[in-house]
mmCIF file of C-alpha atoms in Angstrom:
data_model
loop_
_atom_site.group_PDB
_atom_site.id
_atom_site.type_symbol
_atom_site.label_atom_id
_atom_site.label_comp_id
_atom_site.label_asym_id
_atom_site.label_seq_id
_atom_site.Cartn_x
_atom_site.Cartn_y
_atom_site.Cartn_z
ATOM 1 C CA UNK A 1294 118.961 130.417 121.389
ATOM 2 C CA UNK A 1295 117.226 127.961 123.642
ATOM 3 C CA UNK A 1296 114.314 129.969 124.705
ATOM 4 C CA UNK A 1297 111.817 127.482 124.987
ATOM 5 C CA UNK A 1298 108.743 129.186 123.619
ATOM 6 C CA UNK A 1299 105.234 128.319 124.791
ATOM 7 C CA UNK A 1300 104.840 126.783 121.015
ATOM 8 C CA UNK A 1301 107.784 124.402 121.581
ATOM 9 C CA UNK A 1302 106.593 123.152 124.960
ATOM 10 C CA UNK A 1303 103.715 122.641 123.326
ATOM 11 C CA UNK A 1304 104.651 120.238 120.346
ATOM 12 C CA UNK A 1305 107.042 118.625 122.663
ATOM 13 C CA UNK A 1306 104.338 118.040 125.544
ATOM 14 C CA UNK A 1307 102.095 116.989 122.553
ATOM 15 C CA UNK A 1308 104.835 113.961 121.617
ATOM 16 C CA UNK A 1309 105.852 113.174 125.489
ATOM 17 C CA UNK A 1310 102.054 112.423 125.874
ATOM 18 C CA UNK A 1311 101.623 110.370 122.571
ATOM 19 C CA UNK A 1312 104.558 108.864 123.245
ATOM 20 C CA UNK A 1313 104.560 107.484 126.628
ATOM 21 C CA UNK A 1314 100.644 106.777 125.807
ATOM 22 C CA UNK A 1315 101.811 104.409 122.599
ATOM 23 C CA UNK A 1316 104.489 102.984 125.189
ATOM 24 C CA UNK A 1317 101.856 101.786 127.299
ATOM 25 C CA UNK A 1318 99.188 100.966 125.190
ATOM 26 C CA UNK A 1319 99.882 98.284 121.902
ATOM 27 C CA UNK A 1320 96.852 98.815 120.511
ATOM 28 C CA UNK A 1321 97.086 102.670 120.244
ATOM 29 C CA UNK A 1322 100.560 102.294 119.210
ATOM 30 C CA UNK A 1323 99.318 100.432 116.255
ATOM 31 C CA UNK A 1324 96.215 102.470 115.592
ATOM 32 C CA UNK A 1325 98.030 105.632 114.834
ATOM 33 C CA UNK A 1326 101.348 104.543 113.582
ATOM 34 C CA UNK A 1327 102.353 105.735 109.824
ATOM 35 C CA UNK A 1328 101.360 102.110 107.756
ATOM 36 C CA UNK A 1329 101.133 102.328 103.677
ATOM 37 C CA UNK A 1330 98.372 99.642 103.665
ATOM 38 C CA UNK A 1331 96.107 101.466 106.274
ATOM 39 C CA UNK A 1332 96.667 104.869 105.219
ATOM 40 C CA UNK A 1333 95.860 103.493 101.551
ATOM 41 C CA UNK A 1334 92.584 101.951 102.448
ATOM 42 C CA UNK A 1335 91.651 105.462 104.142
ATOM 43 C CA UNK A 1336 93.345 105.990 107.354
ATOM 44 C CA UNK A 1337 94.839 109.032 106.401
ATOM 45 C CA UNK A 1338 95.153 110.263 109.934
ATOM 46 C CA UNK A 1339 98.092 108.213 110.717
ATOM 47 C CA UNK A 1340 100.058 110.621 108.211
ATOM 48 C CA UNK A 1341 99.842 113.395 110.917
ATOM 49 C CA UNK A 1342 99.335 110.724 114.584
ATOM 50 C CA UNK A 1343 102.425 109.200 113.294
ATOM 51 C CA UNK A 1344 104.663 112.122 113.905
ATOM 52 C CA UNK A 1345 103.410 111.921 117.774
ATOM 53 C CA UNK A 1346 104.731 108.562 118.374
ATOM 54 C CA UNK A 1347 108.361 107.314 119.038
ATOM 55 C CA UNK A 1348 109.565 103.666 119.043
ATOM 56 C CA UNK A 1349 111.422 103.872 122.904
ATOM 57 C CA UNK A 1350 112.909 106.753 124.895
ATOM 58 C CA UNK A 1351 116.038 107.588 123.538
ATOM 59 C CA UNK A 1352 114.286 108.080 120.069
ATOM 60 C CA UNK A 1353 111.822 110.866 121.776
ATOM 61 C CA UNK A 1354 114.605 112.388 123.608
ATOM 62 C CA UNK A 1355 116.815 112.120 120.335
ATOM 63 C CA UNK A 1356 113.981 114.350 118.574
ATOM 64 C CA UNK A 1357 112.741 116.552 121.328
ATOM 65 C CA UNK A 1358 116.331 117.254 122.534
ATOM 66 C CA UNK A 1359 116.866 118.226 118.903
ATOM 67 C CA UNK A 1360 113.669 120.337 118.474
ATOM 68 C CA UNK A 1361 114.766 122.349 121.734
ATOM 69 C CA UNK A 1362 118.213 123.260 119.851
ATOM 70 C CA UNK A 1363 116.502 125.073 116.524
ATOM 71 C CA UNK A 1364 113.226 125.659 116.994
ATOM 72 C CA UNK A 1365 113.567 128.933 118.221
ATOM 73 C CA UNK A 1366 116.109 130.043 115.954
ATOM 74 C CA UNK A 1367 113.017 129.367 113.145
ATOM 75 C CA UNK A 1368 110.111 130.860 115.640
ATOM 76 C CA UNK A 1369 112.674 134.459 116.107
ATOM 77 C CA UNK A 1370 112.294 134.555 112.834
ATOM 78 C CA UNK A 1371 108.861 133.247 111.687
ATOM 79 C CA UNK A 1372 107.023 134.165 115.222
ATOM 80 C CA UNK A 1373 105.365 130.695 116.890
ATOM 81 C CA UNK A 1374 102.444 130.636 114.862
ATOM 82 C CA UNK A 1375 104.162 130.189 111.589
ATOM 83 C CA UNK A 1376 106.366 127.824 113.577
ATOM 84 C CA UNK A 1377 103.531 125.635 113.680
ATOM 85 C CA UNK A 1378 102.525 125.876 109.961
ATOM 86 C CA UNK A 1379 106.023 124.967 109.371
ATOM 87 C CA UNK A 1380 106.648 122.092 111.529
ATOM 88 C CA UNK A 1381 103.455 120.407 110.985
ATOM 89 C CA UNK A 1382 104.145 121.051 107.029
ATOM 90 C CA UNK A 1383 107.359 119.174 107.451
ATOM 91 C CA UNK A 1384 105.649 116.485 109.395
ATOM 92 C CA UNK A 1385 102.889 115.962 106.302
ATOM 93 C CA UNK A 1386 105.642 116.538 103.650
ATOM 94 C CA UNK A 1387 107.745 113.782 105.353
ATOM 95 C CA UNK A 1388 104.842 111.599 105.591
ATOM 96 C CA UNK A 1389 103.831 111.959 101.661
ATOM 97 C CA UNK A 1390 107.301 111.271 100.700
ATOM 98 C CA UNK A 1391 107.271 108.263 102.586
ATOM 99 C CA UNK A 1392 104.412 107.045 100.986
ATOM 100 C CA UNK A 1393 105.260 107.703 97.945
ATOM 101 C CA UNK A 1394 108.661 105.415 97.624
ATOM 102 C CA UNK A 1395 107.024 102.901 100.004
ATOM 103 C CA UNK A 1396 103.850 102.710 98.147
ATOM 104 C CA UNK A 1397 104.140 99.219 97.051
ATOM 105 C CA UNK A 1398 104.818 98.079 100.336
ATOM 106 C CA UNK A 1399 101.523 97.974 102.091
ATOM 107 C CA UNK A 1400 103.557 96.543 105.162
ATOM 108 C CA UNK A 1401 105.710 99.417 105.331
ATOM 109 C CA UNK A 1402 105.285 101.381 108.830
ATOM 110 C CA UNK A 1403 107.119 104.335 110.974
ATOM 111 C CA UNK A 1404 106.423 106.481 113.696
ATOM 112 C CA UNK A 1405 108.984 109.561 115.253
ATOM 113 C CA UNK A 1406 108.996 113.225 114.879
ATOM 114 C CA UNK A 1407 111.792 112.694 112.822
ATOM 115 C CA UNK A 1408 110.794 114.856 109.364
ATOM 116 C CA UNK A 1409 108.945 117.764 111.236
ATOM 117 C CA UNK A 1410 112.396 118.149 113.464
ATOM 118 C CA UNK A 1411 114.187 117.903 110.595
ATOM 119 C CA UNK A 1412 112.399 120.552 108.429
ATOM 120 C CA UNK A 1413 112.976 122.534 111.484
ATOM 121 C CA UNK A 1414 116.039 122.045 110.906
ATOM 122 C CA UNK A 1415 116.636 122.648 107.694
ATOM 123 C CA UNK A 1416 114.405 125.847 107.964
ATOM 124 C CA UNK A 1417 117.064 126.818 110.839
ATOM 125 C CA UNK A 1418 120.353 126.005 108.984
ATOM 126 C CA UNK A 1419 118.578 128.514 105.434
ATOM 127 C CA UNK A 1420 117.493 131.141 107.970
ATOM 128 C CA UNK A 1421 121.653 131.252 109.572
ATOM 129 C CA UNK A 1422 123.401 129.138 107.081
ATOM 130 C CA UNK A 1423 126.768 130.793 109.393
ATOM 131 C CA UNK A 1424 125.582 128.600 112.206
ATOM 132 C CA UNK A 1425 128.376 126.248 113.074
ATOM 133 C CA UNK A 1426 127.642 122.744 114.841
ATOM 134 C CA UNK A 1427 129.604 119.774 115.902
ATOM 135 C CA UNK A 1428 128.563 116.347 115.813
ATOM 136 C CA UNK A 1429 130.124 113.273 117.110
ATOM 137 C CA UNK A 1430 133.320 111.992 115.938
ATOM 138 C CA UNK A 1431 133.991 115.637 114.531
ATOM 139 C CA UNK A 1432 135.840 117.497 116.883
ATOM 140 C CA UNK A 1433 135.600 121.047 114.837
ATOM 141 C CA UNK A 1434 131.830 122.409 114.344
ATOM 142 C CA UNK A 1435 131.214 122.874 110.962
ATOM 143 C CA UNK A 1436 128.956 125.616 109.124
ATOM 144 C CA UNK A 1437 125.364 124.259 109.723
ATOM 145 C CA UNK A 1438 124.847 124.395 105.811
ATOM 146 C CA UNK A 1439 127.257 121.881 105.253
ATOM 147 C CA UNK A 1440 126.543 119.591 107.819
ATOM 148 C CA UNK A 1441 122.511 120.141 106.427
ATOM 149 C CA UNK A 1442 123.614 119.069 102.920
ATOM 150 C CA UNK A 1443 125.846 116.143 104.269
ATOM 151 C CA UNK A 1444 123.343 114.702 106.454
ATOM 152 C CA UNK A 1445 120.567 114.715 103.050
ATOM 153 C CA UNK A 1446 123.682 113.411 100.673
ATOM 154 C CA UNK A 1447 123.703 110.559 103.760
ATOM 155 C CA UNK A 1448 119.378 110.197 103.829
ATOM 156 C CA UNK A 1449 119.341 109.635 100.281
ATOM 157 C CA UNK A 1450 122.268 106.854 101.162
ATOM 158 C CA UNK A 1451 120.237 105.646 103.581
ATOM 159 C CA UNK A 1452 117.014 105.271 101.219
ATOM 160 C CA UNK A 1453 118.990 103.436 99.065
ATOM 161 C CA UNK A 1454 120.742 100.950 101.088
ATOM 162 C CA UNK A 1455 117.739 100.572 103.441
ATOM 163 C CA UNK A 1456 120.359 101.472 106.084
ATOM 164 C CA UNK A 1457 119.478 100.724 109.886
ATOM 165 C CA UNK A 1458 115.965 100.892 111.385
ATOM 166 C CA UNK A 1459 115.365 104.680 110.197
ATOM 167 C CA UNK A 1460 112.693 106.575 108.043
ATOM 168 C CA UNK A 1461 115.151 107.900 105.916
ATOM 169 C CA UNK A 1462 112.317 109.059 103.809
ATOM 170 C CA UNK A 1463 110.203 110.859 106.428
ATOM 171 C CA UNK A 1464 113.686 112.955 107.404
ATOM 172 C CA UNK A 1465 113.940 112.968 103.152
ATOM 173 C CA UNK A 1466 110.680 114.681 103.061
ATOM 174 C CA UNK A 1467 110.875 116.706 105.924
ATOM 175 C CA UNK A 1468 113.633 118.706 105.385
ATOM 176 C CA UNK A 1469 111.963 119.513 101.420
ATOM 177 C CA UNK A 1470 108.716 120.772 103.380
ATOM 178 C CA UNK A 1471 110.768 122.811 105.924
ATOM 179 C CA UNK A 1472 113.017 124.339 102.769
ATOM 180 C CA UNK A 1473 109.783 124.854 100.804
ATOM 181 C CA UNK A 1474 107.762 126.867 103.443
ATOM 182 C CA UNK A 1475 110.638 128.962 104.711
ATOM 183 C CA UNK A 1476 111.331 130.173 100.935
ATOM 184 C CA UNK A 1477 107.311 130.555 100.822
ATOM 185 C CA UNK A 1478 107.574 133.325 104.127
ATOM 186 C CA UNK A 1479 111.159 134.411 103.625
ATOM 187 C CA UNK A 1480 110.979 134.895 99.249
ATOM 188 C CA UNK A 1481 113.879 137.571 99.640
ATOM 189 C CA UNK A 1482 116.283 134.692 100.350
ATOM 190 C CA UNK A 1483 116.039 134.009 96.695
ATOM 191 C CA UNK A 1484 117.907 137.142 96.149
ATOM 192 C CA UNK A 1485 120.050 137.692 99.336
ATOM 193 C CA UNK A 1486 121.034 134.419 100.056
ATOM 194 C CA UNK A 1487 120.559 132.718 95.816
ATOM 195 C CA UNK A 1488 124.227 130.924 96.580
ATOM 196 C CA UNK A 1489 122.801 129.201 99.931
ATOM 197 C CA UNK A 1490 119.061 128.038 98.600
ATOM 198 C CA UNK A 1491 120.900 126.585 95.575
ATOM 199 C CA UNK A 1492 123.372 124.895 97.752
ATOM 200 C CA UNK A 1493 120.692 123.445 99.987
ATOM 201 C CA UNK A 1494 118.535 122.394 97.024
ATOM 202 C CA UNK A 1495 121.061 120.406 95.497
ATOM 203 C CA UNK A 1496 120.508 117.293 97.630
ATOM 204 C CA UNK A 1497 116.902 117.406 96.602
ATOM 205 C CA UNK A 1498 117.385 117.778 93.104
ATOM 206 C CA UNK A 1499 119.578 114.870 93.602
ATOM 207 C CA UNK A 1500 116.510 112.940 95.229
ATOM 208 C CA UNK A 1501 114.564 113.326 92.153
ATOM 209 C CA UNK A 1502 117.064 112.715 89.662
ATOM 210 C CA UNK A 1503 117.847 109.684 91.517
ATOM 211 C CA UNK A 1504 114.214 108.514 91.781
ATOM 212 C CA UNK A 1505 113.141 109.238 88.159
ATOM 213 C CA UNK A 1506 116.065 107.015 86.686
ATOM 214 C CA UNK A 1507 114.611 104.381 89.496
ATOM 215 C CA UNK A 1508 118.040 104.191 90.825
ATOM 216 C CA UNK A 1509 116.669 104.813 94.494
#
């Protein structure tokens, strides 16, 4: 692991950039930042700009440092191009979702990396469910499936409760796009791994059970 393809460096010099350019400029920051009321009267760009732009340091280190950890568990398997497809697929997905539960709240905005890392991510823990990783305030690393379903279990928690100052959604969204588009190159998974996609879809079909009975 921990490579550091030419296709990471690229994505992550792509969001240093944005970033530290949004940091010093207000008006740029604002321009491309993910808002429901400007994407809805036709600014549909920020859906994708947003994804380049991070509130402070710590939250683009938080998602770079992150990135660096799995994406090249995803591009060993995929190869860098469909790396891309499948980051910038999460970024959208988590992007749409967000719009969707937010779309009555034209004031609504968020920037951050967040849901293409995450459908890295989740892409990551379905391509070596065996992985195990620790997290704070767990001192034994867990199998990277768990800790993939426990952190969605805690998103759509977060949704919910409107918990801190996080896009919930966007990481919501992102992880279904990075799920969706590793099944779409890696179909076989269906059949060698049925137990693990089911397992890893069950927080999703939560999500929609959830937001068809308007409880979320």
């Amino acid at each position: 692991m921990n490579n550091l393809h030419l296709a990471t460096i690229a994505i992550m010099a792509a969001n240093i950039l944005a970033s530290l350019k949004g940091f010093n400029n207000h008006t740029f920051f604002e321009r491309y930042k993910f808002g429901v009321g400007a994407i809805q009267a036709g600014q549909k760009d920020r859906m994708v700009t947003s994804g380049f732009l991070h509130v402070d340091l710590s939250h683009l280190f938080f998602n770079m440092f992150t990135l660096y950890f799995f994406a090249d568990v995803v591009i060993d398997w995929f190869g860098p191009g469909k790396f891309i497809i499948l980051y910038f697929i999460s970024l959208v997905a988590g992007s749409l979702l967000a719009l969707y539960f937010h779309k009555n709240e034209p004031y609504y905005s968020a920037v951050g990396a967040s849901g293409a890392v995450t459908g890295i991510l989740y892409s990551a823990i379905l391509l070596e469910p065996g992985m195990r990783l620790g997290i704070m305030f767990i001192p034994i690393p867990l199998p990277a499936y768990v800790l993939g379903i426990l952190y969605l279990f805690y998103s759509i928690y977060g949704m919910k409760t409107r918990l801190g100052n996080i896009g919930h959604t966007a990481h919501f969204g992102g992880a279904i796009g990075g799920y969706v588009v590793t099944l779409f190159f890696k179909p076989d998974l269906l059949v060698t791994d049925t137990l693990m996609v089911l397992l890893l879809a069950l927080p999703i079909m939560l999500l929609f059970i959830l937001g068809k009975m308007g409880k979320i």
